[in-house]
Short mmCIF file of C-alpha atoms in Angstrom, two decimals:
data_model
loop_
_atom_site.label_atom_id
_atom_site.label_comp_id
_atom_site.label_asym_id
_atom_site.label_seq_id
_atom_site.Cartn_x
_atom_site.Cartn_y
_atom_site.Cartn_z
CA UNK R 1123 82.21 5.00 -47.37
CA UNK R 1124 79.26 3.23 -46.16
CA UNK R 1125 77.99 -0.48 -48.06
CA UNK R 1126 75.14 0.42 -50.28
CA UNK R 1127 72.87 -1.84 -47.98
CA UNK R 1128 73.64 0.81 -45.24
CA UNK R 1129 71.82 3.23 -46.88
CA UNK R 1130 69.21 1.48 -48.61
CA UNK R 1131 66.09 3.70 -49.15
CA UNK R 1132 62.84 2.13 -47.46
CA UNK R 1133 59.19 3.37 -47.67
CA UNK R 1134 58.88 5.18 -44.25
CA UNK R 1135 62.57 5.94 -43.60
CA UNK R 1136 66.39 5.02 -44.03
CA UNK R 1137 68.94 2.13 -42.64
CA UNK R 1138 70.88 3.28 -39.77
CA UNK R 1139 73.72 1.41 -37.87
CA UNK R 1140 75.78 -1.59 -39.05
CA UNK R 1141 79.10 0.17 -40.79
CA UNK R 1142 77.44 3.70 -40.70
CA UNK R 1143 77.06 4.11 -37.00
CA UNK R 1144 79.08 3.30 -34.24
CA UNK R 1145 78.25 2.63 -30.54
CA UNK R 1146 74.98 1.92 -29.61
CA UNK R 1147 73.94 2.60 -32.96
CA UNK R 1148 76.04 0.17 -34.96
CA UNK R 1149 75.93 -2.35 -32.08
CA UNK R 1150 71.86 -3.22 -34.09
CA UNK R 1151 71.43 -1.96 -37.39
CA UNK R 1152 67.47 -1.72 -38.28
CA UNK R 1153 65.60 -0.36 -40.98
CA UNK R 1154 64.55 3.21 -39.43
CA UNK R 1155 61.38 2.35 -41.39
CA UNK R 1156 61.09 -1.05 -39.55
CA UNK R 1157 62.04 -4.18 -41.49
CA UNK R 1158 58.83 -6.24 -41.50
CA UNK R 1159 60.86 -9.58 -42.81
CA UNK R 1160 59.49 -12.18 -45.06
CA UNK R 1161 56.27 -11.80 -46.34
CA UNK R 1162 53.70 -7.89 -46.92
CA UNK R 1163 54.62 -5.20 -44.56
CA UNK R 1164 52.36 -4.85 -41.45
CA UNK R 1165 49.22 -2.13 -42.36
CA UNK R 1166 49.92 1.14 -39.70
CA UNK R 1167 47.28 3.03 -39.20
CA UNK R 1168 47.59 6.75 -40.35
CA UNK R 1169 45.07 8.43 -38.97
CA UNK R 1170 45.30 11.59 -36.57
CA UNK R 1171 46.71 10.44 -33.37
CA UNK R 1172 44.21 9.57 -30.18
CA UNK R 1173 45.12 10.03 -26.80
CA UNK R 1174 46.13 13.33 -25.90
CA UNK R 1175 47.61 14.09 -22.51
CA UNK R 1176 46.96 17.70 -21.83
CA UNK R 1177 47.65 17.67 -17.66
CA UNK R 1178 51.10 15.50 -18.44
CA UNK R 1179 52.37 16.65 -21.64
CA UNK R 1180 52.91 18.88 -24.12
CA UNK R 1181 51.29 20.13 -27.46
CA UNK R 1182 53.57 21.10 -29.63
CA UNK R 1183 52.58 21.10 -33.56
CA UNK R 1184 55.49 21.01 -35.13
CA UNK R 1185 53.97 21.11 -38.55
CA UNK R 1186 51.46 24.04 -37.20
CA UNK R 1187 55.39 25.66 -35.82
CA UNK R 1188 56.62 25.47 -39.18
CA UNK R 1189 53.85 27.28 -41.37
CA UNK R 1190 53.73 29.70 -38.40
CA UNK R 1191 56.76 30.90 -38.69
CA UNK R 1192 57.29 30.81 -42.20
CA UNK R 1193 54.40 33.07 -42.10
CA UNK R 1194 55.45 35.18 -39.78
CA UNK R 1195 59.09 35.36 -41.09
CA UNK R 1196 57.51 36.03 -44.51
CA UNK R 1197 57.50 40.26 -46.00
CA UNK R 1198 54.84 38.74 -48.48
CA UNK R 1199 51.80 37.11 -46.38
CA UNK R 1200 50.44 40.45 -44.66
CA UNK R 1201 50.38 42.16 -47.83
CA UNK R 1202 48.85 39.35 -49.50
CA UNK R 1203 46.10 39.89 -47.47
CA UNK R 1204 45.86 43.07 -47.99
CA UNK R 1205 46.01 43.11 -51.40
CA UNK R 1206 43.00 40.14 -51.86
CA UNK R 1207 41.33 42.17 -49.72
CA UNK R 1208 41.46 45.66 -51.03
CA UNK R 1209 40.76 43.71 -54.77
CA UNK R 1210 37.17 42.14 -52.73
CA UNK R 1211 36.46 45.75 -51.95
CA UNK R 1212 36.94 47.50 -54.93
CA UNK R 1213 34.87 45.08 -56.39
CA UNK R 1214 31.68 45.31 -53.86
CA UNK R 1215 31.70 49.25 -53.43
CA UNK R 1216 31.31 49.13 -57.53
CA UNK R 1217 28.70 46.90 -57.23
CA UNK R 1218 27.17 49.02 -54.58
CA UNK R 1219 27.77 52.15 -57.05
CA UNK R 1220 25.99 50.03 -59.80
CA UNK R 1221 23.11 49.19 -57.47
CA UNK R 1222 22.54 52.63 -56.78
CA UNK R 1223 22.87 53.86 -60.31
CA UNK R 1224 26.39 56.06 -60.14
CA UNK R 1225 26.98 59.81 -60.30
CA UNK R 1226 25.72 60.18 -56.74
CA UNK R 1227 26.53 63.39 -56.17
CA UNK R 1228 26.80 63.15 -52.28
CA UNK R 1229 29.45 64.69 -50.44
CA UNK R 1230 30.56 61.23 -49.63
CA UNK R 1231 31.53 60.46 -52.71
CA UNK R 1232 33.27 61.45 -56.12
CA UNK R 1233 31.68 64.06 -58.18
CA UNK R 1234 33.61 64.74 -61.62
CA UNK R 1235 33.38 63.07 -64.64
CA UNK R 1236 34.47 59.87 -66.50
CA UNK R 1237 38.07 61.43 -67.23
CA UNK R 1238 38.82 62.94 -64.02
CA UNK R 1239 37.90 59.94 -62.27
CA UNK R 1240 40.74 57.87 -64.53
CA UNK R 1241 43.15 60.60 -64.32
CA UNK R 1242 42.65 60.55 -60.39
CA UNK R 1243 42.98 56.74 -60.15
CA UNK R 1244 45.91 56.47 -62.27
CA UNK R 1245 48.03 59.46 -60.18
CA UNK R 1246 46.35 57.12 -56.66
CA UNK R 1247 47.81 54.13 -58.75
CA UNK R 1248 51.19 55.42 -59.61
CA UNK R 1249 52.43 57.21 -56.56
CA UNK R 1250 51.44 54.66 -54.63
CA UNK R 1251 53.85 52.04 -56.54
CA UNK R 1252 56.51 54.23 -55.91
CA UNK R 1253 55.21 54.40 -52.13
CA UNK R 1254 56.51 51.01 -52.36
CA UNK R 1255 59.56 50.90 -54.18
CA UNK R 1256 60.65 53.40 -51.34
CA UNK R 1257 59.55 51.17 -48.53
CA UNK R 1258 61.52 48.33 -49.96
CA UNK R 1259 64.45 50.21 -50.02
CA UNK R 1260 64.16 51.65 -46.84
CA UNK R 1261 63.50 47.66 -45.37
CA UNK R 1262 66.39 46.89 -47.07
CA UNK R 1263 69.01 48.96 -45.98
CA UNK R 1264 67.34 48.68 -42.12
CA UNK R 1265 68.18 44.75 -43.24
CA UNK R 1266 71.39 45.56 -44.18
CA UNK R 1267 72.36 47.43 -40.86
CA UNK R 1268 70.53 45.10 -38.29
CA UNK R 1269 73.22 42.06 -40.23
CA UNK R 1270 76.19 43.69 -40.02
CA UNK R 1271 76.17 46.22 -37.00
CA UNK R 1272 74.38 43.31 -34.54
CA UNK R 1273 73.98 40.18 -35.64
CA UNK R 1274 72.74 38.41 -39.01
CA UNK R 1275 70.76 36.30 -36.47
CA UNK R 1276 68.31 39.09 -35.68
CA UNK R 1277 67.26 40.16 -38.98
CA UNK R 1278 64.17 37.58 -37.99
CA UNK R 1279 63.02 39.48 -35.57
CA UNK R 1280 62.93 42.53 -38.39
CA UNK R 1281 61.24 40.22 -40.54
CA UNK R 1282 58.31 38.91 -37.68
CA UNK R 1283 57.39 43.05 -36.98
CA UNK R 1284 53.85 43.35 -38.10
CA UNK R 1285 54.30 47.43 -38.31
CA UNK R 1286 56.12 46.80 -41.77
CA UNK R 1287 54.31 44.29 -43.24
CA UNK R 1288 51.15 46.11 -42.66
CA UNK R 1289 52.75 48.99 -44.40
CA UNK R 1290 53.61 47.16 -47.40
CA UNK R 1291 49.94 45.85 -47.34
CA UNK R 1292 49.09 49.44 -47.24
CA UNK R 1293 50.49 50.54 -50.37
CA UNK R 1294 49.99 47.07 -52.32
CA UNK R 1295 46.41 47.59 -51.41
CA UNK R 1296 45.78 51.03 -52.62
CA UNK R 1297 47.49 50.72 -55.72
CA UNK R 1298 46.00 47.21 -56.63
CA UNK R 1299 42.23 48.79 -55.53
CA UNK R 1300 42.36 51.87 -57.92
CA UNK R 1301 43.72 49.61 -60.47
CA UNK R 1302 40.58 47.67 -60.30
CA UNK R 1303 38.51 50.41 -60.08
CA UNK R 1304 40.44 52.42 -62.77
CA UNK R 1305 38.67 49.48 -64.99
CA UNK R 1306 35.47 50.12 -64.13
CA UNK R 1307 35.29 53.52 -65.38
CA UNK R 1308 33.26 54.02 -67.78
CA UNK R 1309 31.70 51.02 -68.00
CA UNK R 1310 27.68 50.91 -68.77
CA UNK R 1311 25.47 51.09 -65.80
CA UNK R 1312 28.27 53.31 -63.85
CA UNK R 1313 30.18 55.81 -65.62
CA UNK R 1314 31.66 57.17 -62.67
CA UNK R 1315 31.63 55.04 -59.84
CA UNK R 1316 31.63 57.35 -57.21
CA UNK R 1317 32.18 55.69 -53.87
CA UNK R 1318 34.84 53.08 -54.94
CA UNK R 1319 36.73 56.33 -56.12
CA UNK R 1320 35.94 57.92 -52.55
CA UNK R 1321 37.52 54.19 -51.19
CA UNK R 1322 40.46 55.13 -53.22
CA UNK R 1323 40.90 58.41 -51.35
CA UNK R 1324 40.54 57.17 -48.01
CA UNK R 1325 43.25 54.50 -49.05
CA UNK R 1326 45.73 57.43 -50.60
CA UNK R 1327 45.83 59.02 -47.38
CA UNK R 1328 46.26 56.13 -45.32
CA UNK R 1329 48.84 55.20 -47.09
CA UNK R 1330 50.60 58.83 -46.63
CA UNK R 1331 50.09 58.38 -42.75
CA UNK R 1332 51.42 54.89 -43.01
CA UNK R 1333 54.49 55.96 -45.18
CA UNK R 1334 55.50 58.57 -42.28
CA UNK R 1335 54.99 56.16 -39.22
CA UNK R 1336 57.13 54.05 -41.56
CA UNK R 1337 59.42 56.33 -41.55
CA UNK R 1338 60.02 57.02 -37.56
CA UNK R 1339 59.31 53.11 -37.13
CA UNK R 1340 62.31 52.07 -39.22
CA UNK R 1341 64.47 54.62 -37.40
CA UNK R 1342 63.04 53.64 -33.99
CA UNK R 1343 63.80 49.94 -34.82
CA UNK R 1344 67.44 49.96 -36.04
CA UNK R 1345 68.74 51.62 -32.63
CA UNK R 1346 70.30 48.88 -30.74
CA UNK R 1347 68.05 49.31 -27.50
CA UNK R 1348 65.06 47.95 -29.41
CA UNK R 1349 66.54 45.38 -31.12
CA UNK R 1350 67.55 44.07 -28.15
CA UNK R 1351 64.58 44.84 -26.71
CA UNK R 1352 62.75 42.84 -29.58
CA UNK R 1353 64.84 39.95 -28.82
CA UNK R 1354 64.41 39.61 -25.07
CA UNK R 1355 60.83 40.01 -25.01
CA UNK R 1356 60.79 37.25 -28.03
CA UNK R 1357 62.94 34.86 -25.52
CA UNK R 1358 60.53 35.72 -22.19
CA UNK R 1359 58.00 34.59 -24.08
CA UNK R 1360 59.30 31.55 -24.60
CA UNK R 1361 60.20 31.04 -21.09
CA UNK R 1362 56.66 31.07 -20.34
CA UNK R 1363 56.05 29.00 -23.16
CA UNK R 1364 58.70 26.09 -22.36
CA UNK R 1365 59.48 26.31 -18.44
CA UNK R 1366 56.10 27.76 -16.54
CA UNK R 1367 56.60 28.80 -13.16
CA UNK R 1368 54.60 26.11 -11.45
CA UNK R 1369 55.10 23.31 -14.02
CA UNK R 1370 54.67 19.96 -12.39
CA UNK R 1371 56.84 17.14 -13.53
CA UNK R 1372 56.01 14.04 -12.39
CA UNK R 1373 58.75 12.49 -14.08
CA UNK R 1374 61.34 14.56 -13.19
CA UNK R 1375 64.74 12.31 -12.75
CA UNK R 1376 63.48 9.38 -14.73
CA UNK R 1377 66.29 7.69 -16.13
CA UNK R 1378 66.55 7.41 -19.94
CA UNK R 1379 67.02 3.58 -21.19
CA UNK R 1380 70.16 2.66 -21.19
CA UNK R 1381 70.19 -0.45 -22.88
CA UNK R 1382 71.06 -1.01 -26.69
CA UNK R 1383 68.11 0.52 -28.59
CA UNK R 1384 66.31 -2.14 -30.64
CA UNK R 1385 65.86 0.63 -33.54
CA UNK R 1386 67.61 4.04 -34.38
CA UNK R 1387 65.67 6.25 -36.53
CA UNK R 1388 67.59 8.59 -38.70
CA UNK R 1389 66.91 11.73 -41.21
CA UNK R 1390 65.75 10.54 -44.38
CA UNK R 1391 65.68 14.35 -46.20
CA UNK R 1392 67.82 16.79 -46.55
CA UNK R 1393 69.58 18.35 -43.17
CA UNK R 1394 68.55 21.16 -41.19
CA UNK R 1395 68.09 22.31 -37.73
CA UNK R 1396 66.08 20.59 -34.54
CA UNK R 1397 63.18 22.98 -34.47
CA UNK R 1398 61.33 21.54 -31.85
CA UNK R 1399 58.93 17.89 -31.57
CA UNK R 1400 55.54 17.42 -30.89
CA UNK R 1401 55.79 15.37 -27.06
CA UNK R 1402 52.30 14.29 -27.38
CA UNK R 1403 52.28 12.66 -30.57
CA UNK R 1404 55.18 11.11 -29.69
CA UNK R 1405 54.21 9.43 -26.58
CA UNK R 1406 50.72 8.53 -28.31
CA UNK R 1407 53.42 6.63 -31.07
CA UNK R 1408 55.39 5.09 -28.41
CA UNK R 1409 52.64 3.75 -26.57
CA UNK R 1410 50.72 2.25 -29.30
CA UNK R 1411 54.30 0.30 -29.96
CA UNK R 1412 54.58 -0.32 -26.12
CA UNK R 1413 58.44 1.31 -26.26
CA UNK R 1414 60.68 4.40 -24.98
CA UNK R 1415 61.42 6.99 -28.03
CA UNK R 1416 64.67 8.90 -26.88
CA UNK R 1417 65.34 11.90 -29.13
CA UNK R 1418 69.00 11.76 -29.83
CA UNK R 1419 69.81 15.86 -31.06
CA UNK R 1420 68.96 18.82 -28.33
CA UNK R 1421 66.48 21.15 -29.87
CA UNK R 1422 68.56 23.58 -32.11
CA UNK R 1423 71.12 21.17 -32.92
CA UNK R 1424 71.88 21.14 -36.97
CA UNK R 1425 71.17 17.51 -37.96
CA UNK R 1426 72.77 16.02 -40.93
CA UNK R 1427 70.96 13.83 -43.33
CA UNK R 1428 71.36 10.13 -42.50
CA UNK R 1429 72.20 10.95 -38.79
CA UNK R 1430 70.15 9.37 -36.07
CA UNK R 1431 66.77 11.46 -35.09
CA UNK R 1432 65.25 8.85 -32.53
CA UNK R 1433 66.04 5.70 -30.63
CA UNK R 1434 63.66 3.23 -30.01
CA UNK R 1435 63.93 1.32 -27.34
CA UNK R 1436 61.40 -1.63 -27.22
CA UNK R 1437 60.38 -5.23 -28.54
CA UNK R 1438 59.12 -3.88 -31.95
CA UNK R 1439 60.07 -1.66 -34.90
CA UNK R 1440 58.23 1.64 -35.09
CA UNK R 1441 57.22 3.28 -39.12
CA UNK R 1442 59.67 6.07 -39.19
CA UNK R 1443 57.26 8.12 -40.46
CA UNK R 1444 55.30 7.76 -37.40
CA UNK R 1445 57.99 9.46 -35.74
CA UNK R 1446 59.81 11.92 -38.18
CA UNK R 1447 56.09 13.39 -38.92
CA UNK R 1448 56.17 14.58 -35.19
CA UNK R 1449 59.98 16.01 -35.42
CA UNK R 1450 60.29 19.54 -36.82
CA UNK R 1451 63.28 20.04 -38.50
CA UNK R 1452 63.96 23.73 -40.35
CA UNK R 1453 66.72 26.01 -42.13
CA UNK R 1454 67.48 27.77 -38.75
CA UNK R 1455 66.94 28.03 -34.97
CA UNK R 1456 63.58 29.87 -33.52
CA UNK R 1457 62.35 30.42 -30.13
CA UNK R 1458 59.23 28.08 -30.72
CA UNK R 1459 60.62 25.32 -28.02
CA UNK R 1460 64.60 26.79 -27.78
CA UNK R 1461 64.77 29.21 -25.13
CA UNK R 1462 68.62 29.26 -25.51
CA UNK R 1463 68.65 31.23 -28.67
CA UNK R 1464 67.09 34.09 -27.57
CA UNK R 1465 70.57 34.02 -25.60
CA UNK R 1466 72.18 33.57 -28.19
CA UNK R 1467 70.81 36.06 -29.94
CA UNK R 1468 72.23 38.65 -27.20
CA UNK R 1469 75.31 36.92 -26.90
CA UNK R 1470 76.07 37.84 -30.71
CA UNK R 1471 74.95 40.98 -30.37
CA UNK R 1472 77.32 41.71 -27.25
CA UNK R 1473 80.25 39.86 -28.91
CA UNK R 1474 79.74 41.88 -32.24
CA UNK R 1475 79.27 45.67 -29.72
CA UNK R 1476 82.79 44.29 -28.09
CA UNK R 1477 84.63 44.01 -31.41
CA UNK R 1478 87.61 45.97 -32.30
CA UNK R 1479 85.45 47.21 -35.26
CA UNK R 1480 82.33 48.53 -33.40
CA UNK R 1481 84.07 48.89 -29.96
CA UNK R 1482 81.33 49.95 -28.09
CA UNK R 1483 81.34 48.11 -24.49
CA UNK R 1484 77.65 49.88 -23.92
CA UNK R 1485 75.81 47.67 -26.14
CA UNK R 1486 77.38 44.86 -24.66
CA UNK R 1487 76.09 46.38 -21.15
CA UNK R 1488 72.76 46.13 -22.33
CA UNK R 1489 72.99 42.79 -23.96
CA UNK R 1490 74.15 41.69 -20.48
CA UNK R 1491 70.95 43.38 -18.45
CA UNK R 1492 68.70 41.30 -20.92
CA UNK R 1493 70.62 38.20 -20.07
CA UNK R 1494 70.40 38.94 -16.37
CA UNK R 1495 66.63 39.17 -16.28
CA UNK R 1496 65.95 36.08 -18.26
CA UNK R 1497 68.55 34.55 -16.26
CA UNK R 1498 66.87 35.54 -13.12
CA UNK R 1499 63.55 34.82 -14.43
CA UNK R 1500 65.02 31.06 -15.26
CA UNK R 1501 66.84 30.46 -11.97
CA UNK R 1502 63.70 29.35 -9.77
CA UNK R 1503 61.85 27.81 -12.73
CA UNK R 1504 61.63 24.19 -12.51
CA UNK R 1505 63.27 23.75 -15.73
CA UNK R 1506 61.65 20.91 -18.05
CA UNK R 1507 63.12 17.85 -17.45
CA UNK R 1508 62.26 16.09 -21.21
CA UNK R 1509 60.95 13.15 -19.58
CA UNK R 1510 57.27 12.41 -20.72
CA UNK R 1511 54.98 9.17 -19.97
CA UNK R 1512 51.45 8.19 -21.09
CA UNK R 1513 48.48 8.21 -18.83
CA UNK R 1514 49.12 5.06 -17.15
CA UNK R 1515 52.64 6.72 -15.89
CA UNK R 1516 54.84 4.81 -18.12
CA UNK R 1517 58.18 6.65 -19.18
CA UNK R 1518 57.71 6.81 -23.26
CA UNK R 1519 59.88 9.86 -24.46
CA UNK R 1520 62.98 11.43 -23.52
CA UNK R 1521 64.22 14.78 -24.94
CA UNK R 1522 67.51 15.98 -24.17
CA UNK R 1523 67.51 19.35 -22.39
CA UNK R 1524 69.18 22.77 -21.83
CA UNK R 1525 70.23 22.43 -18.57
CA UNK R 1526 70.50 25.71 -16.05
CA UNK R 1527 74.45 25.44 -16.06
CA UNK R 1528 74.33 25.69 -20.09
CA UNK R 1529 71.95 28.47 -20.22
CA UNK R 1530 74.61 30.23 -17.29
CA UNK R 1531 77.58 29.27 -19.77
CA UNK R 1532 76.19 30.50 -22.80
CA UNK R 1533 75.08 33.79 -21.26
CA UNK R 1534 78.32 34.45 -19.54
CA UNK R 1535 81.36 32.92 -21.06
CA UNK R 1536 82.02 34.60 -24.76
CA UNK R 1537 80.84 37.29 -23.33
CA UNK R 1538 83.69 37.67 -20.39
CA UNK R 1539 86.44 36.33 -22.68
CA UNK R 1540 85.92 39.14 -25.06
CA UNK R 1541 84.94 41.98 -22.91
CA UNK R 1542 87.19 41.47 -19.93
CA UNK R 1543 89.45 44.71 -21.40
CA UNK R 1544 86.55 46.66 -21.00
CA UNK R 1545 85.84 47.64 -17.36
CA UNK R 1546 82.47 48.07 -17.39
CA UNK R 1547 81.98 44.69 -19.21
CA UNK R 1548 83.27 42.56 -15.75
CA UNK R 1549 81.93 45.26 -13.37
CA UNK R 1550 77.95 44.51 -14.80
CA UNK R 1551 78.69 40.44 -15.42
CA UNK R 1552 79.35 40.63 -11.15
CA UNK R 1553 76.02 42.36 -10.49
CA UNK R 1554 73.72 39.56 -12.45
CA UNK R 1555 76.37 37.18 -10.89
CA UNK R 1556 75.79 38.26 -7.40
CA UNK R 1557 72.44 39.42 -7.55
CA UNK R 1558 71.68 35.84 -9.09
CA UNK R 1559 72.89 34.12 -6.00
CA UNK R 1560 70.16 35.62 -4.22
CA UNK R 1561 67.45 33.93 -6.01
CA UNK R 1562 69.26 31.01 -7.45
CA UNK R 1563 68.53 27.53 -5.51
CA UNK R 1564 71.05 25.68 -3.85
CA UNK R 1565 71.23 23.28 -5.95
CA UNK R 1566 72.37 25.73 -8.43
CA UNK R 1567 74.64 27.86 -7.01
CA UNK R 1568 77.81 25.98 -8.05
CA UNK R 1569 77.85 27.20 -11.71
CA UNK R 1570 77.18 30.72 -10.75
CA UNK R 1571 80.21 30.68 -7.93
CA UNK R 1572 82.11 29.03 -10.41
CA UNK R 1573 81.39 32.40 -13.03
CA UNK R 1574 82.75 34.56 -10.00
CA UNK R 1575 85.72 32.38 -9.82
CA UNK R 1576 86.30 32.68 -13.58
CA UNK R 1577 85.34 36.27 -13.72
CA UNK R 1578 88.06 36.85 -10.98
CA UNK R 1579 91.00 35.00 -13.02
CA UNK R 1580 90.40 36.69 -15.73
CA UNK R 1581 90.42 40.70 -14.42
CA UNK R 1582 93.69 39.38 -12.39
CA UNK R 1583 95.20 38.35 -16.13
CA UNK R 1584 94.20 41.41 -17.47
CA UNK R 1585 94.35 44.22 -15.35
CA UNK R 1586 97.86 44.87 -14.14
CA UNK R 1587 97.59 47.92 -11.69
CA UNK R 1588 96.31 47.06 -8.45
CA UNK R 1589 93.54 50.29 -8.90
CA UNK R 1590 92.49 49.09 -12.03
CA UNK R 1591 92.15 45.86 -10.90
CA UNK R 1592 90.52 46.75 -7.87
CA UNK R 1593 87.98 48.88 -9.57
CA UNK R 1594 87.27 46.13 -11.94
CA UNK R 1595 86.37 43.77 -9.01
CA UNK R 1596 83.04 46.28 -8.02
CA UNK R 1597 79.99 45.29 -8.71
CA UNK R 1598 78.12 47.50 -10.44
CA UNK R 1599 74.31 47.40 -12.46
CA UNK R 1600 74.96 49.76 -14.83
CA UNK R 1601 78.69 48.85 -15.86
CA UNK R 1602 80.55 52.23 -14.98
CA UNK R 1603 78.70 55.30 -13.58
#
């Protein structure tokens, strides 16, 4: 167990190295927060960083990424809206109705009197509650089959689809707006307020059509071809995002310190994943201390509290807050700046089709023609290099990156180890692996020969008969015709 004075709480951070690190890291122990010695700490300024470089490096809000997400991720915000919404209505058409007195008898609006109209708005109120409760359900049992028949991983992508949320907002919104109508009946100066309760009857029967597109949606979505769908289009996007086509890197190959680091920054909350880190900021941080900032953990690595975040290498401490306010860390992965787990994602989904529980080698077959095209789209990218430097073209931050043999490993390996029994499984893995050595660059054709190589052993381990094995060796796009 760590000395006391190892983890010794400061103002901006925590006390890494000495007996609680080794290497590098307990070569120089340092305050993470930047131990100002004798006398008041230094003042930092904390106002919004200067300096951005938009031609050189990237903008990633990490703080922006979080709320994002948990807003996207979130069943409640959509129908939130909604329901504020459909309360500011109800209460201008009644002011309208007031304006213009009430009782209009226009076709447009409602015509009976003061008990009809709260009968009416308490059957709109009611049915539409139970509109609801039946949409949760349903939700919850789509939940329930998306965890355990492909992956627990995907049930974000259920949670992101706008279709439902705006179907929840729906019915939240037409029972909350006849509600507030409901108490305006009756009430001097509009008896009957007849074109809120014509509002409540447009928003009954958009909430029937809603409740049957519900319906075929929910069905739609649980068949595995658009989940997977969901999740490869999710992980394109951030291929875009993270590697564009004609990306210039003028730092490309730099060469991360490697001396000691004067200062290693470390988590000083509770533990979570790498979501991603905001290059800009960082490299405005690291030149205004005139040092390198190497991140230590790959984005979606878990990080455990206490373990380095950052080393800085340089002739003076940097606030660890000035650094750790620019790191995004969060409960779980997302495609925000990790390409990989949209991978991933199909990789579980594959592994869970080729189970002896689900056995069902076609899902896997269409896991793998996902992973082919992002594969393909990947293999002439110039991938992003995690080297970025300030405008005078000084090296100031280093991110480690996914490198083009991991993303080939992690689409490929589980995938063959667990579906090599299943011919179709090795016959589709050879098409992406030869049709990728037609676009791949040289320089990358090593880890794709080396899949072939592997792919061979293993269908001569596990196919005995000499047809079996021989039909196992053909490529083939669509697995087995």
């Amino acid at each position: 167990m760590p000395g006391d004075d190892t983890f010794t709480r400061r103002r901006h951070g925590r006390l890494v190295g000495g007996a609680g690190l080794t290497g590098a890291e307990g070569g120089r122990g340092a305050w993470a927060g930047g131990d100002p010695g004798p006398g008041p700490p230094a003042a930092y300024d904390w106002r919004p960083m200067a300096g951005r470089y938009p031609n050189r490096v990237p903008d990633h809000d990490v703080r922006l990424a979080r709320l994002r997400e948990w807003l996207n991720t979130g069943l409640w915000f959509l129908p939130m809206v909604w329901a504020f919404a459909s309360m500011a209505a109800a209460l201008a058409l009644v002011a309208v109705d007031r304006r213009l007195g009430g009782d209009d008898p226009s076709w447009l609006v409602f015509g009976r009197g003061v008990d009809s109209a709260r009968q009416v708005l308490a059957v709109i109120s009611g049915s539409t509650i139970a509109f609801t409760g039946t949409v949760f359900s349903i939700t919850i049992v789509a939940l329930q089959l998306a965890s355990t028949q492909f992956s627990p991983r995907v049930l974000r992508t259920f949670l992101r689809d706008r279709a439902t949320q705006h179907c929840f907002g729906t019915f939240v919104a037409t029972a909350l707006y006849s509600l507030m109508v409901l108490r305006e009946v009756g009430t001097p100066g509009v008896e009957v307020p007849g074109l809120a309760i014509s509002g409540a009857f447009v928003l009954i029967v958009g909430s029937v059509f809603a409740f049957v597109f519900l319906v075929h949606h929910v069905a739609q979505s649980v068949r595995a071809v658009s989940i997977i769908d969901a999740v490869a289009s999710e992980t394109r996007a951030s291929i875009e995002a993270n590697h564009p086509a004609a990306a210039a890197d003028p730092f490309v190959g730099a060469a991360a310190p490697a001396a000691p680091p004067r200062q290693v920054i470390g988590l000083d909350h509770g533990p979570g994943v790498l979501l991603g880190v905001d290059e800009d900021n960082l490299v405005a941080v690291a030149r205004r201390h005139d040092c390198v900032l190497q991140v230590v953990p790959t984005v979606g690595d878990f990080v455990p509290t206490g373990a380095p975040v950052v080393r800085v290498h340089g002739d003076t401490d940097v606030p660890a807050g000035a650094v750790l306010d620019h790191v995004g860390i969060g409960p779980e992965r997302t495609l925000y700046q990790d390409t990989a787990f949209g991978i991933r994602q199909l990789v579980d989904m594959a592994e869970k089709a080729l189970s002896p529980a689900v056995n069902d080698p076609t899902t896997a077959v269409q896991c793998l023609d996902r992973i082919h095209d992002i594969l393909r789209r990947l293999a002439p990218r110039p991938l992003a290099s995690g080297r970025y430097g300030d405008e005078d073209g000084r090296l100031r931050l280093v991110v480690p990156q996914a490198s083009w043999d991991d993303y080939v490993h992690l689409g490929f390996d589980e995938i063959r180890h667990f579906g090599i029994g299943s011919i179709q499984v090795p016959r589709r893995m050879r098409a992406a692996l030869d049709d990728l050595l037609t676009v791949v660059p040289p320089a990358r054709r090593a880890v794709v020969e080396s899949q072939l190589g592997a792919l061979d052993r293993a269908v001569d381990r596990t196919y005995a008969e000499p047809d079996e094995r021989a039909r196992a060796m053909v490529s083939d796009l669509q697995g087995i015709r």
